[in-house]
Short mmCIF file of C-alpha atoms and ligand atoms in Angstrom, two decimals:
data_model
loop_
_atom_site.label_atom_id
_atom_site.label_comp_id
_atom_site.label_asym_id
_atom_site.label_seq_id
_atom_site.Cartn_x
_atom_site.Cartn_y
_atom_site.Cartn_z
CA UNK A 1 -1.14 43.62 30.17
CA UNK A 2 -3.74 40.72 30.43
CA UNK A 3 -2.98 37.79 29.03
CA UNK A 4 -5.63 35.85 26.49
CA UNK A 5 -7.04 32.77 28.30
CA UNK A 6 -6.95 29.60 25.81
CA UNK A 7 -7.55 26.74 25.98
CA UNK A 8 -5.36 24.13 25.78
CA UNK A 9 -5.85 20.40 26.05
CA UNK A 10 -3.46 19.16 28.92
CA UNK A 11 -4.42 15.00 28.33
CA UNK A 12 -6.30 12.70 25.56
CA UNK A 13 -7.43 8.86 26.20
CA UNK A 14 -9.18 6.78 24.71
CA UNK A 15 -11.12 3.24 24.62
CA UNK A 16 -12.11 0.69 21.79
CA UNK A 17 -13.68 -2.85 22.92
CA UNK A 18 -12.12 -5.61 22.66
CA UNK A 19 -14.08 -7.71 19.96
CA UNK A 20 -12.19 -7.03 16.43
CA UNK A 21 -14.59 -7.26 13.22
CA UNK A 22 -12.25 -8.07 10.39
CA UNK A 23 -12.56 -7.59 6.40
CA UNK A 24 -12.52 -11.11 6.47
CA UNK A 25 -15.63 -11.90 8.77
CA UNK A 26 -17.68 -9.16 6.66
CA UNK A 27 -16.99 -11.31 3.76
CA UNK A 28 -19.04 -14.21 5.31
CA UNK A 29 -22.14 -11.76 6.03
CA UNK A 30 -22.25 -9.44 2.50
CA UNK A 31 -20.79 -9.65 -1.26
CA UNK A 32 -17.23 -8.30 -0.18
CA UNK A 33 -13.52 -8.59 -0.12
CA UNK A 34 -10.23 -7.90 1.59
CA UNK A 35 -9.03 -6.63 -1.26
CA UNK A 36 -12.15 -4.08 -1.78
CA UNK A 37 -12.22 -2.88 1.13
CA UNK A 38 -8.54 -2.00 2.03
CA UNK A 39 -7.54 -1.07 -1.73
CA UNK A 40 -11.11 1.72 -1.60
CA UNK A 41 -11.31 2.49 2.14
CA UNK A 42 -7.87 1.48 4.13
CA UNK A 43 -9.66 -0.50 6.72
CA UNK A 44 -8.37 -3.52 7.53
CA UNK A 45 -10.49 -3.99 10.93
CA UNK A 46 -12.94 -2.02 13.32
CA UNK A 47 -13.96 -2.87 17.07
CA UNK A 48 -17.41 -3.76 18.10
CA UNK A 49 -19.25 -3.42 21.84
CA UNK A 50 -20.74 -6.95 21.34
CA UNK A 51 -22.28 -6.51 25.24
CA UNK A 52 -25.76 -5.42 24.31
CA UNK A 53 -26.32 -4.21 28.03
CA UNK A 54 -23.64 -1.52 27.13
CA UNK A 55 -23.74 1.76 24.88
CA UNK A 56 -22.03 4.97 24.00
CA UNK A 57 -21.97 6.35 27.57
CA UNK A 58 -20.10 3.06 28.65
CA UNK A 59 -17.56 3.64 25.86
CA UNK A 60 -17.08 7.58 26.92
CA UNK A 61 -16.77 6.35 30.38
CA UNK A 62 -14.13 3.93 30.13
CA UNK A 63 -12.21 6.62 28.15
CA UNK A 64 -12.74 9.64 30.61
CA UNK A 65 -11.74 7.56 33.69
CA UNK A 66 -8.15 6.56 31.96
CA UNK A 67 -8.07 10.30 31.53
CA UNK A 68 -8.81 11.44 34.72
CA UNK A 69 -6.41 8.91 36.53
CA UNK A 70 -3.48 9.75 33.86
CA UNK A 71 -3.72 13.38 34.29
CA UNK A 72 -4.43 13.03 38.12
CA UNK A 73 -7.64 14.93 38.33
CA UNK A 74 -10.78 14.16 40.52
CA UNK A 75 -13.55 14.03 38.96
CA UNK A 76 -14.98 16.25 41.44
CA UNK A 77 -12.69 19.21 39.63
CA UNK A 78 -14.92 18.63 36.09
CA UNK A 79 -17.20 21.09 35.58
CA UNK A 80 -18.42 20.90 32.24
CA UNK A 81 -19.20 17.82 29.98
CA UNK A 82 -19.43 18.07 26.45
CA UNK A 83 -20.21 14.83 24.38
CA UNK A 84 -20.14 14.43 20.65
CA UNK A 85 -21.68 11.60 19.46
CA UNK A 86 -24.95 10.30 16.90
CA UNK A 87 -25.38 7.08 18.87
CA UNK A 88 -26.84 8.54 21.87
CA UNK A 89 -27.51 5.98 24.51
CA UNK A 90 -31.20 7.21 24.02
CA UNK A 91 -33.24 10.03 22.49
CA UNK A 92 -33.04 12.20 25.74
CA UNK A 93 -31.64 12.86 29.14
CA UNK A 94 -28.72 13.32 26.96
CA UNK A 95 -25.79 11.31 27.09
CA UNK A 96 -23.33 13.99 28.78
CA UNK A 97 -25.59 13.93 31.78
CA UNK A 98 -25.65 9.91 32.21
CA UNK A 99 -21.66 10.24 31.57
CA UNK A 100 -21.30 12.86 34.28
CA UNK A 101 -23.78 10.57 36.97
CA UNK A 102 -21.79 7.21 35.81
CA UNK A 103 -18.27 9.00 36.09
CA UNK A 104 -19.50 10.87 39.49
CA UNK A 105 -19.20 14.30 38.00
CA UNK A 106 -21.75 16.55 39.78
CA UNK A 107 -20.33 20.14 39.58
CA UNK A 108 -21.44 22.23 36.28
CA UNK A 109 -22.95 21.29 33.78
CA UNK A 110 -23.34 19.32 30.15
CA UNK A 111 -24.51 18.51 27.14
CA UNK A 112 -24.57 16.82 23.80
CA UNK A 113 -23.76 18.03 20.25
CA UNK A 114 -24.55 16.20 17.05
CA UNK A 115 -22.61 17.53 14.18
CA UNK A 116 -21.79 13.17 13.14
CA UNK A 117 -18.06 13.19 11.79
CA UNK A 118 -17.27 16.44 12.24
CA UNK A 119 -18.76 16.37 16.04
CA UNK A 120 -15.46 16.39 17.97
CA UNK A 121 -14.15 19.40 15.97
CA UNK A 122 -17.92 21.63 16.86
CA UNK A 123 -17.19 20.17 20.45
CA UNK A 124 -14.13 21.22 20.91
CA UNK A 125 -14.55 24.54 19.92
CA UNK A 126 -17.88 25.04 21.74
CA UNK A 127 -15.61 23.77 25.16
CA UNK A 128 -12.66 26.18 24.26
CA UNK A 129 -15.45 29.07 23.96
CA UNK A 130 -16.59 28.05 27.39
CA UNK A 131 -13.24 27.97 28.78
CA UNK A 132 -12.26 31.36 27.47
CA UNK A 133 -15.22 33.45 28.78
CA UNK A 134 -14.63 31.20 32.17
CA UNK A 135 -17.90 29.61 32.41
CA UNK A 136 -15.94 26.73 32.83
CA UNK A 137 -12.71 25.35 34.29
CA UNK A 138 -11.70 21.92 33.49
CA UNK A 139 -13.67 20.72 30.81
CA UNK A 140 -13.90 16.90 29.33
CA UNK A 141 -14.47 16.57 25.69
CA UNK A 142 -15.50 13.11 24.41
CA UNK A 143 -16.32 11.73 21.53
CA UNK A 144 -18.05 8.60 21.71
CA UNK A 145 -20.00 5.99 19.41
CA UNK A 146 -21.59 2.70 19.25
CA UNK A 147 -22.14 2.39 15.65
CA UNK A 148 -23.00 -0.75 15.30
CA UNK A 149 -26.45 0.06 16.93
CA UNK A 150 -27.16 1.75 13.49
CA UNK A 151 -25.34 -0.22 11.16
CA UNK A 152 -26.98 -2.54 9.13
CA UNK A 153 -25.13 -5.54 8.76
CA UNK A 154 -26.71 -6.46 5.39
CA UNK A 155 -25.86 -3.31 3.76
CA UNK A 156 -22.03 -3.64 2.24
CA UNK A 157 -22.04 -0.05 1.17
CA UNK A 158 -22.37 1.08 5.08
CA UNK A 159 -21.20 -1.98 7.15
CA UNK A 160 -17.59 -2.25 5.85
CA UNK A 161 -16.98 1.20 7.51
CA UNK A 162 -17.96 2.02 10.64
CA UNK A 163 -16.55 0.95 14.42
CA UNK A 164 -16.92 2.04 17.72
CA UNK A 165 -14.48 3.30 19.98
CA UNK A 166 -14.18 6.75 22.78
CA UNK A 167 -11.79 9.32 22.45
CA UNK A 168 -11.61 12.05 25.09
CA UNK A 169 -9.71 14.58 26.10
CA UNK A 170 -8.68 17.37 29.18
CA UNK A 171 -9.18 20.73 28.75
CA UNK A 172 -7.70 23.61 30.78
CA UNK A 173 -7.78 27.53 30.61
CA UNK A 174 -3.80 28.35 29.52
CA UNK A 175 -2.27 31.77 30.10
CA UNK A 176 1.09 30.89 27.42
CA UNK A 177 -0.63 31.00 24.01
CA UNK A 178 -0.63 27.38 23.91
CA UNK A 179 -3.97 25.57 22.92
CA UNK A 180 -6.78 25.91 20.49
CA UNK A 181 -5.97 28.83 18.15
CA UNK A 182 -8.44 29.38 15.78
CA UNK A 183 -11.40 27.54 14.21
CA UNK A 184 -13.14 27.02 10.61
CA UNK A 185 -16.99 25.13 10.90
CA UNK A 186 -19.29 25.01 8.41
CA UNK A 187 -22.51 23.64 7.28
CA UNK A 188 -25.17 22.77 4.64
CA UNK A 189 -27.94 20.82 4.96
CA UNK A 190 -28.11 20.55 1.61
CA UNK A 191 -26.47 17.76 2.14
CA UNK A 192 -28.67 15.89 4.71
CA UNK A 193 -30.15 14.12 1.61
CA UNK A 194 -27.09 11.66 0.91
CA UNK A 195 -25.95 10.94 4.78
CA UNK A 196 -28.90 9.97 7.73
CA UNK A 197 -30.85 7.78 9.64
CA UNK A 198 -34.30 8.98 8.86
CA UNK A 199 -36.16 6.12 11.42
CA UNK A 200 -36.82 7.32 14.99
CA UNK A 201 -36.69 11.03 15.14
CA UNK A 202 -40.29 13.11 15.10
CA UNK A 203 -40.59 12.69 11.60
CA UNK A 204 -40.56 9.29 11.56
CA UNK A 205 -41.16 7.91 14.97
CA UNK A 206 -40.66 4.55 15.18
CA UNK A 207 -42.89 1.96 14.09
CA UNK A 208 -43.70 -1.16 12.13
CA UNK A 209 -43.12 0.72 9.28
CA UNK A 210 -39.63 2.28 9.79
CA UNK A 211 -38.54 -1.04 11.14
CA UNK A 212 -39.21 -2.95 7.58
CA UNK A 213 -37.77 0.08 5.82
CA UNK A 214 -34.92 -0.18 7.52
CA UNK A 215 -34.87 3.75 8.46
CA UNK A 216 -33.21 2.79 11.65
CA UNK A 217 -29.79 2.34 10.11
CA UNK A 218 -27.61 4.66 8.55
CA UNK A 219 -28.03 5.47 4.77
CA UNK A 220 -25.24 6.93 2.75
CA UNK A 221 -24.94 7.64 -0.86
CA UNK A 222 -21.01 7.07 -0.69
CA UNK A 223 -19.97 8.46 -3.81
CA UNK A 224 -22.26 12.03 -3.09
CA UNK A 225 -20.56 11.90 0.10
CA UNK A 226 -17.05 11.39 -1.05
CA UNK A 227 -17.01 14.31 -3.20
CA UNK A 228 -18.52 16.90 -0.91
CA UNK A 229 -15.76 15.15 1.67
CA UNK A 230 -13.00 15.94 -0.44
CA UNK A 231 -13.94 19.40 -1.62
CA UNK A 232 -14.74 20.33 2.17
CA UNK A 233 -11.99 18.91 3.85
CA UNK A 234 -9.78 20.78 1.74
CA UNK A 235 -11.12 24.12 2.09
CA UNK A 236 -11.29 23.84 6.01
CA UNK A 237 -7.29 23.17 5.89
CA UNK A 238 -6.51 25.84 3.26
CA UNK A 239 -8.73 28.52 4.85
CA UNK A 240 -7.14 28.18 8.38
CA UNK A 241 -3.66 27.82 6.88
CA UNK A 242 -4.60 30.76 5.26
CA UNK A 243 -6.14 33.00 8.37
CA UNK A 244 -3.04 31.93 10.07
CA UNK A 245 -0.40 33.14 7.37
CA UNK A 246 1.14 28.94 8.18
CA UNK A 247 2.40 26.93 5.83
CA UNK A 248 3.12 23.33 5.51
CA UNK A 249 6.49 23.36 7.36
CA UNK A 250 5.20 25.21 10.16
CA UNK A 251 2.57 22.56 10.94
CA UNK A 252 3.61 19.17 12.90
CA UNK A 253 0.65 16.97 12.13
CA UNK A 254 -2.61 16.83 9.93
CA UNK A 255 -5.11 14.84 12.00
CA UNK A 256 -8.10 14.60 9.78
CA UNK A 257 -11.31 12.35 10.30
CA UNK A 258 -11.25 8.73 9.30
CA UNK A 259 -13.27 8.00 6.85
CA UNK A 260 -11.68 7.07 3.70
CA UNK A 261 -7.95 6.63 3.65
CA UNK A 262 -8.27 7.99 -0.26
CA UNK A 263 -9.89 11.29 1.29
CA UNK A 264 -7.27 11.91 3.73
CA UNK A 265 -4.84 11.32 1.01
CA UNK A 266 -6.55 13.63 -0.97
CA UNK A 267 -6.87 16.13 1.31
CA UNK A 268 -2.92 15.82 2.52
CA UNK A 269 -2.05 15.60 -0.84
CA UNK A 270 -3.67 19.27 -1.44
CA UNK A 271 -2.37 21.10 1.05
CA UNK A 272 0.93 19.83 0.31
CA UNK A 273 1.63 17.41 3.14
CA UNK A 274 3.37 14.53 3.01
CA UNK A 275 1.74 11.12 4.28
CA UNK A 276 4.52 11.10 7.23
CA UNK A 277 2.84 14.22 8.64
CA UNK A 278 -0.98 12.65 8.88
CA UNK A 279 -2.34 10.65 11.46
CA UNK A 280 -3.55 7.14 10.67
CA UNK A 281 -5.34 4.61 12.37
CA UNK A 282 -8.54 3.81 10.42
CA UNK A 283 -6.52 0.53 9.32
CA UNK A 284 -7.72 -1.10 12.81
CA UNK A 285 -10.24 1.01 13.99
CA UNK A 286 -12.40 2.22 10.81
CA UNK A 287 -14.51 4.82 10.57
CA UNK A 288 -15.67 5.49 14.41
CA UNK A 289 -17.93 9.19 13.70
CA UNK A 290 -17.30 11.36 16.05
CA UNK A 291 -14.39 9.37 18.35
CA UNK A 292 -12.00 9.48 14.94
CA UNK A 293 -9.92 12.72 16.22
CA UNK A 294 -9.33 11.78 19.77
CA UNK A 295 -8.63 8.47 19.40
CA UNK A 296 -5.90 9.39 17.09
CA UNK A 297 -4.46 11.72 19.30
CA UNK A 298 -4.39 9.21 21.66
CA UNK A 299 -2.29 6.96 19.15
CA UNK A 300 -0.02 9.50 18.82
CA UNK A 301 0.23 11.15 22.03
CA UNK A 302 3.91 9.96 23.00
CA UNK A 303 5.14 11.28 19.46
CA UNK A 304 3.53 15.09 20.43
CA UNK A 305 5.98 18.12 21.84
CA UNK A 306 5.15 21.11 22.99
CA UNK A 307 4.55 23.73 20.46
CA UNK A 308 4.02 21.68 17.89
CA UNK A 309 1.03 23.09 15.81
CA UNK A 310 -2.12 20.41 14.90
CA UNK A 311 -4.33 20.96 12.41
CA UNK A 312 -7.40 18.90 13.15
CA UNK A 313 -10.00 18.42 10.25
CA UNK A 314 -13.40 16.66 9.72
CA UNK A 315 -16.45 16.63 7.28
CA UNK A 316 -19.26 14.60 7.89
CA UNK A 317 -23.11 14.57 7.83
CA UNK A 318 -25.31 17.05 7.84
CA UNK A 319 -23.02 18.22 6.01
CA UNK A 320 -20.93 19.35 8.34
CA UNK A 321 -17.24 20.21 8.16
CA UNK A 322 -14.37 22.00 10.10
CA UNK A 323 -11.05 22.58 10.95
CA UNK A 324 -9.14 23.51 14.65
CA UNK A 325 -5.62 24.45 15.08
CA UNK A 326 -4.14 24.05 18.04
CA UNK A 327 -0.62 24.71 19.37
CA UNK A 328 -0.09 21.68 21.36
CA UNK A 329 0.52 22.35 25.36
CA UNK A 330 2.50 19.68 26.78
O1 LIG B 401 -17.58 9.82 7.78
C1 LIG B 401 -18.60 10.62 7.27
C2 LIG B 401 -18.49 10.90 5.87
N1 LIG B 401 -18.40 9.71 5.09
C3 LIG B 401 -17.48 9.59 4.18
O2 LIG B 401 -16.63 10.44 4.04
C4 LIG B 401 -17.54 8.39 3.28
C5 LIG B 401 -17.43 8.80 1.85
N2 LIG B 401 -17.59 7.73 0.89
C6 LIG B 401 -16.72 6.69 0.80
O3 LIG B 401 -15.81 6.54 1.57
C7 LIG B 401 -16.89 5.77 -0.38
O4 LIG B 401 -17.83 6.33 -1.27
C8 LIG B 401 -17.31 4.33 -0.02
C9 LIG B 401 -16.18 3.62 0.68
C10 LIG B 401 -18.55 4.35 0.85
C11 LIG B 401 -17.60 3.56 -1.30
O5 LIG B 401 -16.48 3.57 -2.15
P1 LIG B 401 -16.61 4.05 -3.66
O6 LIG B 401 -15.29 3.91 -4.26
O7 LIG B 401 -17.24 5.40 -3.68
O8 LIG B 401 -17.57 2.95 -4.25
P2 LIG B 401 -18.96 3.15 -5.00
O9 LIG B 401 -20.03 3.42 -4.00
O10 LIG B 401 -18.76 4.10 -6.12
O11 LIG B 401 -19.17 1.71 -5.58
C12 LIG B 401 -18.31 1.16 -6.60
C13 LIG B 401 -18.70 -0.26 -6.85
C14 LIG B 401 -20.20 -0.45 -7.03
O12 LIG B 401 -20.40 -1.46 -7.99
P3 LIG B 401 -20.80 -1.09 -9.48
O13 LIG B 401 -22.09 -0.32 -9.37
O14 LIG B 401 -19.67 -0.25 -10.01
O15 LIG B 401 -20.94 -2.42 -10.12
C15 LIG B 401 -20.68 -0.93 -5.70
O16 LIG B 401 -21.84 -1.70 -5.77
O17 LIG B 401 -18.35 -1.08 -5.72
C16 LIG B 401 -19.51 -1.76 -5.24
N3 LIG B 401 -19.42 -1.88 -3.80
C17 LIG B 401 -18.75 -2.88 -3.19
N4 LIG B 401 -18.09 -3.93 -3.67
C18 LIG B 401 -17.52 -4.78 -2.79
C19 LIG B 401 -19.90 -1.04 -2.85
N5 LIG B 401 -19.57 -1.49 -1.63
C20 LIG B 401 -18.87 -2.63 -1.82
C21 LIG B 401 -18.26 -3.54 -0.93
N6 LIG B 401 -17.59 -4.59 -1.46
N7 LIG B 401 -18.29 -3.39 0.42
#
């Protein structure tokens, strides 16, 4: 009988700069606190690329070559490059294809995919879909931001949150029923209204104008946003608990997008998991967009068997929102 090709991911890295923006310096630029932002978001720090010769691509870079030379694989084996991100290193060629020329990837293909916080979880799937039907091979997944390209600094209901940071990951065709499982994505852009940058697209090219109206940063209506998180984060766990007749015991980790610790608590909460079971690292790294999955993987790597089932869960603008189980590989 033939087997069913998955795919599995067989090794996660990942990269934040060095430069640490803490609660405390933010309360020297806008009307904030420690105390504000830890008690209502969990952040206690984020990193920043300070170098501005350097962007996304530079981040994804520095995360794909620890994964390459971890998981001993030439980059000359890649064949497809798939890059989420919102903080493109420009409006096109795409940033997959100035990854794959700075990394020295030149067989396949790639491309990018903007689905903001929920863009690693689209990503991935899209990849596994390519994997499966074996248009490609070995595939790298990466999500990758500089958000403080779009952050304004002046703004304390945007600036408190957001990093930057890399997160990428290996993925391989797998014969053993090990890998990703099943997925959940949805999306409404309904919700476009309360999450966007509306400076520098078509609609708004930019201009004198945009500049003073500040359309070049992010603007989120955080408490719109919160709710819609909540509501959607939750059903993308219950419905692929559901499809997949698992309950809470049966699943090793939660590893849901870092926006708001009180969402992920929420969320975990919900579907009955205890806070033991979720991985955290928005207390040092923020909220990082599309990196927030991988680079918690990465933090937990050593602690993952395999077997062990992941559910991986984001929502994010657009809206966009999803959910991935895999059955970890190694
Ligand atoms: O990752 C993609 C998806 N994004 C999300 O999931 C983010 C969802 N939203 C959130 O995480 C939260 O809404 C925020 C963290 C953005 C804001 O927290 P909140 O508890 O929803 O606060 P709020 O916007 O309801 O504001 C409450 C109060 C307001 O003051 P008044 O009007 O009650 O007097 C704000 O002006 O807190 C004030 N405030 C702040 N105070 C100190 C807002 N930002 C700050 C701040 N420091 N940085």
């Amino acid at each position: 009988m033939l087997k069913k090709v998955r795919a599995a991911i067989t090794g996660v890295h990942g990269y934040v700069p060095e430069y640490i923006l803490t609660n405390e310096e933010l309360t020297t630029m806008v009307d904030t606190s420690d105390e504000w932002i830890v008690t209502r978001t969990g952040i206690k720090e984020r990193r920043i690329l300070k170098d501005p010769g350097k962007a996304s691509s530079d981040l994804a870079v520095k995360a794909i070559n620890g994964l390459l030379e971890k998981t001993n694989t030439r980059a000359s084996d890649i064949d497809l490059v798939l890059v989420a991100t919102v903080t493109p290193d420009m409006q096109f060629p795409d940033t997959a294809n100035i990854i794959r020329d700075k990394v020295g990837i030149t067989k396949g293909f790639g491309f990018d995919i903007n689905a903001a916080c929920t863009g690693f979880i689209y990503t991935l799937s899209v990849a596994a879909k390519l994997i499966e039907t074996g248009v490609a091979r070995k595939a790298i997944v990466v999500g990758t931001e500089k958000m403080s390209t779009i952050v304004d600094y002046t703004d304390r209901n945007t600036c408190i949150i957001f990093g930057d940071g890399a997160g990428a990951v290996l993925l391989e065709p797998n014969y053993d029923d090990f890998g990703i499982m099943d997925e959940f994505l949805r999306s409404d852009g309904y919700g476009r209204q309360f999450l966007n940058m509306e400076g520098g697209g078509s609609l708004n090219p930019a201009s004198h104008e945009t500049v003073d109206a500040r359309q070049h940063y992010v603007y989120q209506d955080g408490r719109q946003v919160f709710k819609f998180a909540v509501t959607g984060m939750q059903e993308a766990v219950t419905e692929i608990m559901l499809r997949n007749k698992l309950l809470t015991q049966d699943v090793k980790w939660l590893v849901p997008h870092q926006a708001n610790i009180r969402i992920i608590q929420s969320t975990a909460e919900k579907a009955g998991f205890p806070m033991d079971k979720v991985m955290l690292n928005i207390e040092r790294y923020g909220n990082t967009t599309a990196a927030t999955i991988p680079l918690c993987l990465w933090d937990y790597e050593d602690q993952l068997v395999k077997g062990d089932q992941l559910i991986l869960v984001a929502f994010g603008g657009g809206f966009t929102w999803g959910s991935i189980l895999i059955k970890w590989a190694y």
